[in-house]
Coordinates of C-alpha atoms in Angstrom, one line a residue:
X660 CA 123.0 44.7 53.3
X661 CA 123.1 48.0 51.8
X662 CA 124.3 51.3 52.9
X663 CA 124.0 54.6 51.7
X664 CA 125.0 56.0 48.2
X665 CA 127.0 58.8 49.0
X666 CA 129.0 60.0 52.6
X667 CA 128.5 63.6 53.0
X668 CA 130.9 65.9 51.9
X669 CA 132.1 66.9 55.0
X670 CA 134.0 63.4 55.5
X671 CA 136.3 61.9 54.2
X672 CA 136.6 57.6 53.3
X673 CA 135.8 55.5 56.1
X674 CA 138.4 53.9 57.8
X675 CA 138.4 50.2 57.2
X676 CA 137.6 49.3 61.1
X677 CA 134.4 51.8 60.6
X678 CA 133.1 49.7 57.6
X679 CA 129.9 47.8 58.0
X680 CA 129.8 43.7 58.0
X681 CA 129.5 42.0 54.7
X682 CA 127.2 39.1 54.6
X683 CA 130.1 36.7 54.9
X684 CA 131.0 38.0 58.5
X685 CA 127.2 38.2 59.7
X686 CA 127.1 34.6 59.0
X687 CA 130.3 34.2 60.6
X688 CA 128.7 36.2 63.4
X689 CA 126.0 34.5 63.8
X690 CA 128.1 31.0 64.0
X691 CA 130.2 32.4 66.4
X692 CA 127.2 33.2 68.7
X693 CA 125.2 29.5 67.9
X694 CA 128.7 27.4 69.3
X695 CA 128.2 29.7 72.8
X696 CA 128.0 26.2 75.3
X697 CA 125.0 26.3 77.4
X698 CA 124.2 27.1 80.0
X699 CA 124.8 30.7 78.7
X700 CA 121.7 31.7 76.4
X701 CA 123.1 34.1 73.4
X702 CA 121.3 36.4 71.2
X703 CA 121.2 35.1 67.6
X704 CA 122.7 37.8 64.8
X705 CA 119.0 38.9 64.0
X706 CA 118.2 40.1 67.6
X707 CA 121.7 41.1 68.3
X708 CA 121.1 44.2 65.3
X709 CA 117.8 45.0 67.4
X710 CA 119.4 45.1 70.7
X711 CA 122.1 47.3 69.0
X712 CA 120.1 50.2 68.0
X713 CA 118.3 49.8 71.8
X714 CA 121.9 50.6 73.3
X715 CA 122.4 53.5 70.9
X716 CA 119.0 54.7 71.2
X717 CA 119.5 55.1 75.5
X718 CA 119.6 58.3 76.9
X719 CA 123.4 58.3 78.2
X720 CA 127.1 56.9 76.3
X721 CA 127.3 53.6 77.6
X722 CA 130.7 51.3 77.8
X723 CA 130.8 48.8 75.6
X724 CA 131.5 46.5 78.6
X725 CA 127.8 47.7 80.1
X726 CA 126.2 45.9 77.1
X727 CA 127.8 43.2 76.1
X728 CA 128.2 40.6 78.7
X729 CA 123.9 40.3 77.6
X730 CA 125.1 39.3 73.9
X731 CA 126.8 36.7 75.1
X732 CA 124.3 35.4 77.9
X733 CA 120.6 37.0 78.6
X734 CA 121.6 36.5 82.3
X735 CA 125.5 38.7 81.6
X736 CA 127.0 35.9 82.8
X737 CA 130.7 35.6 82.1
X738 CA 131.6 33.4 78.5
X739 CA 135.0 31.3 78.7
X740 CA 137.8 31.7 81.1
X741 CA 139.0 34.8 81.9
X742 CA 141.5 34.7 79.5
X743 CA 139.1 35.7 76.5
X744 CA 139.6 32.7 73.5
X745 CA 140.4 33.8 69.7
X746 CA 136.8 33.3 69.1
X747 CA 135.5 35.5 71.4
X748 CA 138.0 38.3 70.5
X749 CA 136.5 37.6 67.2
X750 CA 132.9 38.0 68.4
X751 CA 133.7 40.9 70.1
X752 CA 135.3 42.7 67.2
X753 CA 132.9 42.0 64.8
X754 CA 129.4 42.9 67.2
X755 CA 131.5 46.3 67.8
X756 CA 132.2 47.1 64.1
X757 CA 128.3 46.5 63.5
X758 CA 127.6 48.8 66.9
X759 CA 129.5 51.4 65.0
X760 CA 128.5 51.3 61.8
X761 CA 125.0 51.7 63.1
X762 CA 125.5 54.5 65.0
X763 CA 127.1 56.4 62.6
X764 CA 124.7 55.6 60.1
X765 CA 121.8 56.6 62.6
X766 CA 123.3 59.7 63.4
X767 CA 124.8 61.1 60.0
X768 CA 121.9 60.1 57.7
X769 CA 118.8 59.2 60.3
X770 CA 118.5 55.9 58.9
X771 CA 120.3 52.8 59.2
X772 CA 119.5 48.5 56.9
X773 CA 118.4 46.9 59.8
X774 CA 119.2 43.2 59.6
X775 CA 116.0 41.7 59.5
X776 CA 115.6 38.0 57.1
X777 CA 112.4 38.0 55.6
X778 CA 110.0 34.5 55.6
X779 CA 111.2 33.8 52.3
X780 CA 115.1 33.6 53.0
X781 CA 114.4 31.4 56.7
X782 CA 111.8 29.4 54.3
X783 CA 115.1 29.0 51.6
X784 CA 117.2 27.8 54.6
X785 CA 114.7 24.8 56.1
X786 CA 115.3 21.4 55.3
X787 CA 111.9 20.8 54.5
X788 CA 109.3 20.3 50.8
X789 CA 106.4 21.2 50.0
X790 CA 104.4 19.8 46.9
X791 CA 102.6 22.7 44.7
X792 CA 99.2 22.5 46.5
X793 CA 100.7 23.1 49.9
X794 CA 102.7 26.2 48.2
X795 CA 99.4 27.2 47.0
X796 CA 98.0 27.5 50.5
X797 CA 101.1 29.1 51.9
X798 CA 100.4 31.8 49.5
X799 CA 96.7 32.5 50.5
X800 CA 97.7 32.6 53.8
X801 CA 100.3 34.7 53.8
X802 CA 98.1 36.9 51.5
X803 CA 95.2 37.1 54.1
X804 CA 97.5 37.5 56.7
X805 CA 98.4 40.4 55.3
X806 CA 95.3 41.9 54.3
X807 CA 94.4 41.3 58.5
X808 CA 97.7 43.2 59.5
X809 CA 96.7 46.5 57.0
X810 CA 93.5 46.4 58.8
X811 CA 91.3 45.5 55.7
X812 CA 88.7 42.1 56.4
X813 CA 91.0 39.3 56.2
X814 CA 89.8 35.8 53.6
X815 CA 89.3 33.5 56.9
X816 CA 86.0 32.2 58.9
X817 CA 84.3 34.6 61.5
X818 CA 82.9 33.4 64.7
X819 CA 79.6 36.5 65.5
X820 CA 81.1 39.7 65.1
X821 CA 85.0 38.4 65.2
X822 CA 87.3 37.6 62.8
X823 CA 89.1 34.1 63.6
X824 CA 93.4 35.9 62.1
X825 CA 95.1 34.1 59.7
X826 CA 97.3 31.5 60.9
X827 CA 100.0 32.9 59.4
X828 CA 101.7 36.8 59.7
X829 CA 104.6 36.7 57.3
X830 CA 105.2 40.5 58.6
X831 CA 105.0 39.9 62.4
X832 CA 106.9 36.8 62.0
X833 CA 110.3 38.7 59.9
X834 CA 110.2 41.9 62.4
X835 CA 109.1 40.3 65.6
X836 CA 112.9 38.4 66.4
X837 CA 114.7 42.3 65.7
X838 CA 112.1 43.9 68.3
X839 CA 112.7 41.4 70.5
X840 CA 116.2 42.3 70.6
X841 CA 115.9 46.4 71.2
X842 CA 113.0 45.1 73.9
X843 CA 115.9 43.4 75.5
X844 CA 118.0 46.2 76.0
X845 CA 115.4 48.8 76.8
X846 CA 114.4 46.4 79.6
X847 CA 117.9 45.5 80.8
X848 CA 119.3 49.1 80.3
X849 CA 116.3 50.9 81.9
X850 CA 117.4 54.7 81.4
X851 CA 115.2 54.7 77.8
X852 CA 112.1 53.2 79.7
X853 CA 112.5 55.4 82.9
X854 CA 112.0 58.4 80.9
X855 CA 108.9 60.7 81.5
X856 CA 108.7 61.7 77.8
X857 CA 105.1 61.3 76.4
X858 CA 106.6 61.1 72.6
X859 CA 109.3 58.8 73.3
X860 CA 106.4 56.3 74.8
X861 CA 104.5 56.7 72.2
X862 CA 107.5 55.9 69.8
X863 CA 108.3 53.0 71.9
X864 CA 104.8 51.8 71.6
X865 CA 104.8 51.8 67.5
X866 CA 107.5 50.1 67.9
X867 CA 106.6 47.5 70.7
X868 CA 103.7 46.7 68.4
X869 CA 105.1 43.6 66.0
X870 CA 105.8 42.5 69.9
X871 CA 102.7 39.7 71.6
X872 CA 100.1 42.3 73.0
X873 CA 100.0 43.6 76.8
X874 CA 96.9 43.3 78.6
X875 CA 95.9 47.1 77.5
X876 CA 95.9 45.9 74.1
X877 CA 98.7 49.1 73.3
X878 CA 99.7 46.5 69.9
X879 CA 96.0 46.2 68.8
X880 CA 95.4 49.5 69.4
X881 CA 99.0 50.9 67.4
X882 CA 98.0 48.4 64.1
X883 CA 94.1 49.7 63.9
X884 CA 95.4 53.2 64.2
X885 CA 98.6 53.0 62.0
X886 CA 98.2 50.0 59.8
X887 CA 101.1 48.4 57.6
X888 CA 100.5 47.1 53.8
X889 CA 103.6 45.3 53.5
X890 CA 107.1 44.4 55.1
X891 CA 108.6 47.0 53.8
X892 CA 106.5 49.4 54.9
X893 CA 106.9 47.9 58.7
X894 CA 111.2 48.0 58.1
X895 CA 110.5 51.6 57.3
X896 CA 108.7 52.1 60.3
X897 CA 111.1 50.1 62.5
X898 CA 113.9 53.0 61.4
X899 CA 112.0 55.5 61.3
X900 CA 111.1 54.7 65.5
X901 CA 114.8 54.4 65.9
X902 CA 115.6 57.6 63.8
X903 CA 113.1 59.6 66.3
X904 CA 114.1 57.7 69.9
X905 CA 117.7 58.8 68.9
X906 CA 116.9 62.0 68.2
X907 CA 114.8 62.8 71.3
X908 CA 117.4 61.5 73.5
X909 CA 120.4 63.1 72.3
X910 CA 120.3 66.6 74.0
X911 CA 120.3 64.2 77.1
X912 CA 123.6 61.9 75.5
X913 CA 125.3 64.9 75.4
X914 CA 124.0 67.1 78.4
X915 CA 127.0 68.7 80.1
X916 CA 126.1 70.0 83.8
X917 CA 127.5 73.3 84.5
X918 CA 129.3 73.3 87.3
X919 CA 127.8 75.2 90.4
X920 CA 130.3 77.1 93.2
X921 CA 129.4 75.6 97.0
X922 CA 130.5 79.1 98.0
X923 CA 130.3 82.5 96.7
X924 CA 133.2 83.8 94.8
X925 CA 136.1 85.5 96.9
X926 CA 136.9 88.9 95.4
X927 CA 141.1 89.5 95.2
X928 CA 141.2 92.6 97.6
X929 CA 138.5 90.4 99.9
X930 CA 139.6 89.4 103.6
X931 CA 140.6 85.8 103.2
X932 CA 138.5 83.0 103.9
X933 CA 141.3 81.4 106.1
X934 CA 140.9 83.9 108.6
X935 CA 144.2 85.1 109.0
X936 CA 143.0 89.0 108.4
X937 CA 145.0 89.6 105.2
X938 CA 143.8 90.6 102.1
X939 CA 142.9 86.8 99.5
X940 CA 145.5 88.3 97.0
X941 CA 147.9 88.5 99.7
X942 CA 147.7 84.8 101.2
X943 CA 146.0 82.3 99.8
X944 CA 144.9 83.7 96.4
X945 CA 148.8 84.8 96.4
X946 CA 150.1 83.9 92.7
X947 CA 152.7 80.8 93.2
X948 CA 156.4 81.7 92.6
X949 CA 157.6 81.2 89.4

C-alpha cells in the first residue's frame, strides 16, 4: 500500500492512531475476519476497503456502530457474547484505523490506494501448477480478455454477428470483489441510492459497471462508452468515482439547518405574550437577578 508523498503544509505528522495499515495488519485483518464462526457471513479484507469508501461516500456522518455490525455479518447480526473478545476489539480497531485513513485521504488529497489484489498475487497464493503450455494459454486469454474489455475485437470464435467473450477477464475479476463491497453499503445504507442527483447516478453507474449486468444492460452500455485498456486504468477509475460521489455529497454531510422561530419575535417594549398586560421587558423578558 502506498500513500501520498507529501501531507500538506497546513498539517502537521499524523498521529500514530491516524496512520494507515501496513500489509502485516491487512493480513492480520483479513484472518481476524476468516475465523468469524458461521452462521455469521463476514466481509473478507478486499470487500471490507470497498464497503469503506461506500460509508464515507453517503450523504450524512454516520456512527461507526450504524456500519459495522455488516462487517461482521451481511445480516448485522451480533458476533460473540456481549462482552466483546480481544479479537474482536482487535478487528474493530484495526477496520476503524483503515475507515480513517481513508477518509482523510479522500478528503485532503481526492484520492485514496484502494486495496484491490490483482490476478497475479491470488494466482501467487493458490496451491495449484501449471506446466508451460497451460501458462501459455493463460496468457492469451488474459490478453484477449482484455482487448474485449477496451472494446477492440477480441482473438476468440464468433457465432453470426456476436462475439462468443473470453473466458477469462483478469480486470473484472481484480475490481469486481472491491465493488461488491461499496455495492453493499450503498444498498444497506440507502441515503447514497435515495438521492435524486442525475450526476451522482451516473457516477454510481461507472462504477456499478465491473458489477454482473442489470437487465438494462447500464454495465454494457458504461464499457462501450468508456472503455478501460488496463487494470490500472480501471483502479484509477474506481477513485476517481469515489473522489466525485464524495465531493457531490458533502455540502449535504455538512448541511446545518437554520433554525426557524414557530412565532414571530416579541419586541422588549411589546405587551407580553403571557397576557398579564405588562410590558415583555417588564415580566417575562425581565433580565434574571444577578
Amino acid at each position: 500500500m502506498s500513500q501520498p508523498e507529501s501531507a500538506p503544509p497546513s498539517r502537521g505528522a499524523v498521529a500514530a492512531s491516524e496512520q494507515d495499515l501496513s500489509d502485516a495488519e491487512f493480513a492480520e485483518l483479513d484472518e481476524l475476519l476468516a475465523a468469524i464462526p458461521e452462521p455469521l457471513e463476514p466481509l473478507d479484507v478486499v470487500m471490507l476497503d470497498g464497503f469503506l469508501c461506500g460509508v464515507i461516500v453517503q450523504p450524512t456522518l454516520l456512527d461507526a456502530d450504524a456500519w459495522l455490525p455488516y462487517v461482521f455479518d451481511a445480516g448485522g447480526h451480533r458476533w460473540g457474547e456481549a462482552e466483546p473478545s480481544p479479537e474482536q476489539q482487535r478487528a474493530r480497531t484495526l477496520i476503524l484505523r483503515r475507515h480513517a485513513a481513508l477518509n482523510r485521504s479522500i478528503a485532503e488529497y481526492g484520492s485514496f490506494d484502494p486495496f484491490i489484489l490483482e490476478a497475479s498475487d491470488e494466482a501467487d497464493n493458490a496451491d495449484a501448477d501449471a506446466d508451460g503450455d497451460d501458462d501459455a494459454d493463460a496468457q492469451a486469454d488474459a490478453a484477449a480478455s482484455t482487448k474485449a474489455h477496451a472494446g477492440a475485437a477480441p482473438d476468440a470464435d464468433s457465432r453470426g454477428d456476436v462475439a462468443i467473450p473470453a473466458p477469462h477477464d483478469p480486470i473484472g475479476s481484480a475490481i469486481l470483489p472491491w465493488v461488491a463491497g461499496f455495492e453493499q453499503a450503498v444498498h444497506l445504507l440507502p441515503g447514497l441510492d435515495e438521492l435524486e442527483d442525475a450526476q451522482v447516478a451516473l457516477t454510481l453507474a461507472r462504477l456499478f459497471r465491473f458489477l454482473p449486468d442489470d437487465e438494462q444492460g447500464t454495465a454494457a452500455l458504461v464499457a462501450s462508452e468508456l472503455p478501460l485498456e488496463s487494470l490500472e486504468d480501471a483502479i484509477g477509475e474506481v477513485v476517481a468515482c469515489v473522489a466525485e460521489l464524495y465531493e457531490l455529497t458533502l455540502p449535504l454531510r455538512y448541511k446545518v439547518d437554520a433554525v426557524r422561530r414557530s412565532a414571530p419575535k416579541v419586541g422588549r417594549n411589546d405587551p407580553c405574550p403571557c397576557g398579564s398586560g405588562k410590558k415583555f421587558k417588564q415580566c417575562h423578558g425581565a433580565a434574571a437577578p444577578a
